[in-house]
C-alpha atoms as one frame of an Amber mdcrd trajectory, in Angstrom:
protein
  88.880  62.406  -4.050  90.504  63.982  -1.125  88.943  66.554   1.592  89.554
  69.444  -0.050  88.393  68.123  -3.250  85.408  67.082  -1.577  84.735  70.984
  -0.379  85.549  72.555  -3.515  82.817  70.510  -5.248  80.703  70.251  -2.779
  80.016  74.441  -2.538  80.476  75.038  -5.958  77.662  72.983  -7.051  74.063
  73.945  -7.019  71.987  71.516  -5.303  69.095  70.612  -8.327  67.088  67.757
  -9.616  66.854  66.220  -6.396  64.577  62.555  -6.178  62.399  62.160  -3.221
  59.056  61.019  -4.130  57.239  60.672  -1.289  57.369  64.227  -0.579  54.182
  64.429  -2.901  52.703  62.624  -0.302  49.672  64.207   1.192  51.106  63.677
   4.990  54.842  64.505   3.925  54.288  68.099   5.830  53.333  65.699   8.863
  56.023  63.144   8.839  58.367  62.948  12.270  61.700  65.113  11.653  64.491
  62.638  11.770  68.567  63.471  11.078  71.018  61.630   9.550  75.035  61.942
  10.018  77.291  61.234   6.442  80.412  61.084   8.628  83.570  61.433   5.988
  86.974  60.756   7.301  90.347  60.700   5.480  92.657  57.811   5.223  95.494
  57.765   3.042  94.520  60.451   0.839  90.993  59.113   0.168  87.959  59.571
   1.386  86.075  56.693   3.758  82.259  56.793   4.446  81.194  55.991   8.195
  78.093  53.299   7.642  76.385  51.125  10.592  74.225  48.281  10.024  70.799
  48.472  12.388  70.500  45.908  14.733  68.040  42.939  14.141  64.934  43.635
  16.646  64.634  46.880  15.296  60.918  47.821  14.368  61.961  49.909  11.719
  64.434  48.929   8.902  65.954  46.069  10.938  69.680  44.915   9.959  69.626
  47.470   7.354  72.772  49.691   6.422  72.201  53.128   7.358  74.365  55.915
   8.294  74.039  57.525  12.535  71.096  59.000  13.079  67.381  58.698  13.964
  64.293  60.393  15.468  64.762  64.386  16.334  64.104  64.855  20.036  62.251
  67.398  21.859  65.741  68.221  23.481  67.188  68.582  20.717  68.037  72.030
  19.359  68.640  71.443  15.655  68.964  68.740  13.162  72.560  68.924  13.275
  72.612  68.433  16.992  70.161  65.088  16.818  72.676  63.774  14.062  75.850
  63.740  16.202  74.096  62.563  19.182  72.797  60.071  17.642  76.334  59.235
  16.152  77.592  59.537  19.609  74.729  57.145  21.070  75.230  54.820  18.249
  78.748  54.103  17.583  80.567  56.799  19.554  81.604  58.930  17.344  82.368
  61.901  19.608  80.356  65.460  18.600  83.071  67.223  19.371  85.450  65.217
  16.520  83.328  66.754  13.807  83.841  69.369  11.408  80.510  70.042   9.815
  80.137  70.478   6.098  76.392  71.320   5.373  73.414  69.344   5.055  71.656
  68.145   2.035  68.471  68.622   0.742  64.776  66.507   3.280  64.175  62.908
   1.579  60.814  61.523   2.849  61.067  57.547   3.560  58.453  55.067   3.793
  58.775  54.464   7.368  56.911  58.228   7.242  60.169  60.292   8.604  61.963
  63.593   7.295  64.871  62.366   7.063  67.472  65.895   7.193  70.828  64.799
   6.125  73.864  66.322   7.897  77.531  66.234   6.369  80.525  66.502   8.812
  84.543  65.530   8.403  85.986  63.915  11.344  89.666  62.943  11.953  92.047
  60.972  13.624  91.930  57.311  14.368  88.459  55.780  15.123  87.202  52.649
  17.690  83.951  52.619  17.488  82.008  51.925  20.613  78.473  50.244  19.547
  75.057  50.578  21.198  74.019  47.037  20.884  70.513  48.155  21.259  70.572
  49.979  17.854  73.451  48.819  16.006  75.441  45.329  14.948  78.288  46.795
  12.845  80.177  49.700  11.800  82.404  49.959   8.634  83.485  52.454   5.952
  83.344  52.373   2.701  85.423  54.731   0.193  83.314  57.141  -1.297  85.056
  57.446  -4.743  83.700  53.540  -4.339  80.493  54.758  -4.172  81.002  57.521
  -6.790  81.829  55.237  -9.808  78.420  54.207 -11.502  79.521  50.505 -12.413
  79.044  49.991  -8.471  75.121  51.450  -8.241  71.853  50.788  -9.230  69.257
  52.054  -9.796  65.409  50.288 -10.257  62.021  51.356 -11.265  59.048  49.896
  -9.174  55.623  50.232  -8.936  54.466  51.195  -5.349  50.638  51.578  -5.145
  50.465  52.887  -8.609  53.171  54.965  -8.501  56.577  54.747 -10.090  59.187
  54.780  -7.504  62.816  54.496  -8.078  65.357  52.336  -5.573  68.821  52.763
  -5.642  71.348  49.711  -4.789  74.958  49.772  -3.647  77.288  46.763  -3.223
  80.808  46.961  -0.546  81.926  43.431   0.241  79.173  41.541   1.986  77.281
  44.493   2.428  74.244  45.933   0.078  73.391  49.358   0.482  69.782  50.485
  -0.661  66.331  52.740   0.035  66.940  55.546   1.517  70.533  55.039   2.703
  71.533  54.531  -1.060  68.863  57.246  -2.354  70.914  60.196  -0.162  74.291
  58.516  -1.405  72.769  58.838  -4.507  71.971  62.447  -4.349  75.396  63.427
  -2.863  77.307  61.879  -5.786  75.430  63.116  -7.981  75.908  66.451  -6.256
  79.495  65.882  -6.135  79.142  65.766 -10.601  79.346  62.393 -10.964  76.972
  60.452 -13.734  73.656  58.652 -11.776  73.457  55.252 -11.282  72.408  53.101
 -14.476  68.477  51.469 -14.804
């Protein structure tokens, strides 16, 4: 799948059906606003996804993969604006690089944020500059990749009586999953391909 591809689809489908199950949670209205970048880029006619992987001393989600983002500031003016500072803070990725797409649909985590994710293009070639304080890597992975279903998963647990699904991704050493994987999930899914098998 290519950029334009990638447009076509992504404003010609309806966004419907979406999973985020903690949003029935009585302090969901109350959780802190967070934003998330899904930086795309295109290399050789196919797209790349921009992941990081959190650094270690982290309190929340330590050494997980995630994609740029984190808290929304008081300073900041919107959740796209938190998104590519945070990408900028992060891994360097400079605001003014990005072409934004649109955003997808809140997903609640456990770590009790509202996570708003925010889709941008960016192009040209890439060094990223890590904040050691936040993050230990930077890689992509190619989202058709991500789109086929053989390379996701998807698991049903029981979370204080609840049913709660968890999605899994695999790219070389790395394993994708909560709510990284759950947004992946709902962008493919978005983009018309099949869900990830139980």
């Amino acid at each position: 799948m290519n950029r334009q591809q990638f447009l076509a689809q992504f404003a010609l489908s309806p966004i419907s059906g979406v999973e985020d199950p903690i949003a029935a949670h009585p302090l969901a209205p109350k959780f802190k606003p967070a934003s998330v970048l899904l930086a795309l880029t295109e290399r050789q006619g196919e797209l790349q996804l921009l992941l990081t992987r959190r650094a270690s001393h982290l309190r929340h989600h330590a050494n997980q993969v995630s994609f740029p983002g984190g808290k929304v500031d008081d300073t900041d003016n919107s959740a796209w604006h938190a998104a590519t500072r945070e990408a900028w803070e992060e891994v360097g990725l400079e605001p003014e690089r990005l072409t934004r797409v649109g955003e997808l649909p809140e997903f609640h985590t456990i770590s009790r944020f509202r996570m708003m994710p925010q889709l941008a293009f960016f192009d040209g070639d890439f060094a990223p500059v890590l904040s050691q304080d936040e993050v230990s890597e930077c890689f992509f992975v190619p989202l058709a990749h991500l789109c086929e279903p053989a390379n996701r998963r998807a698991v049903d647990l029981k979370r204080r009586g609840a049913d709660h699904r968890v999605y899994f991704m695999f790219w070389q050493h790395h394993q994708i999953w909560g709510a990284t994987a759950a947004v992946i999930e709902q962008l493919v899914r978005h983009l018309g391909f099949p869900r990830a098998p139980l």
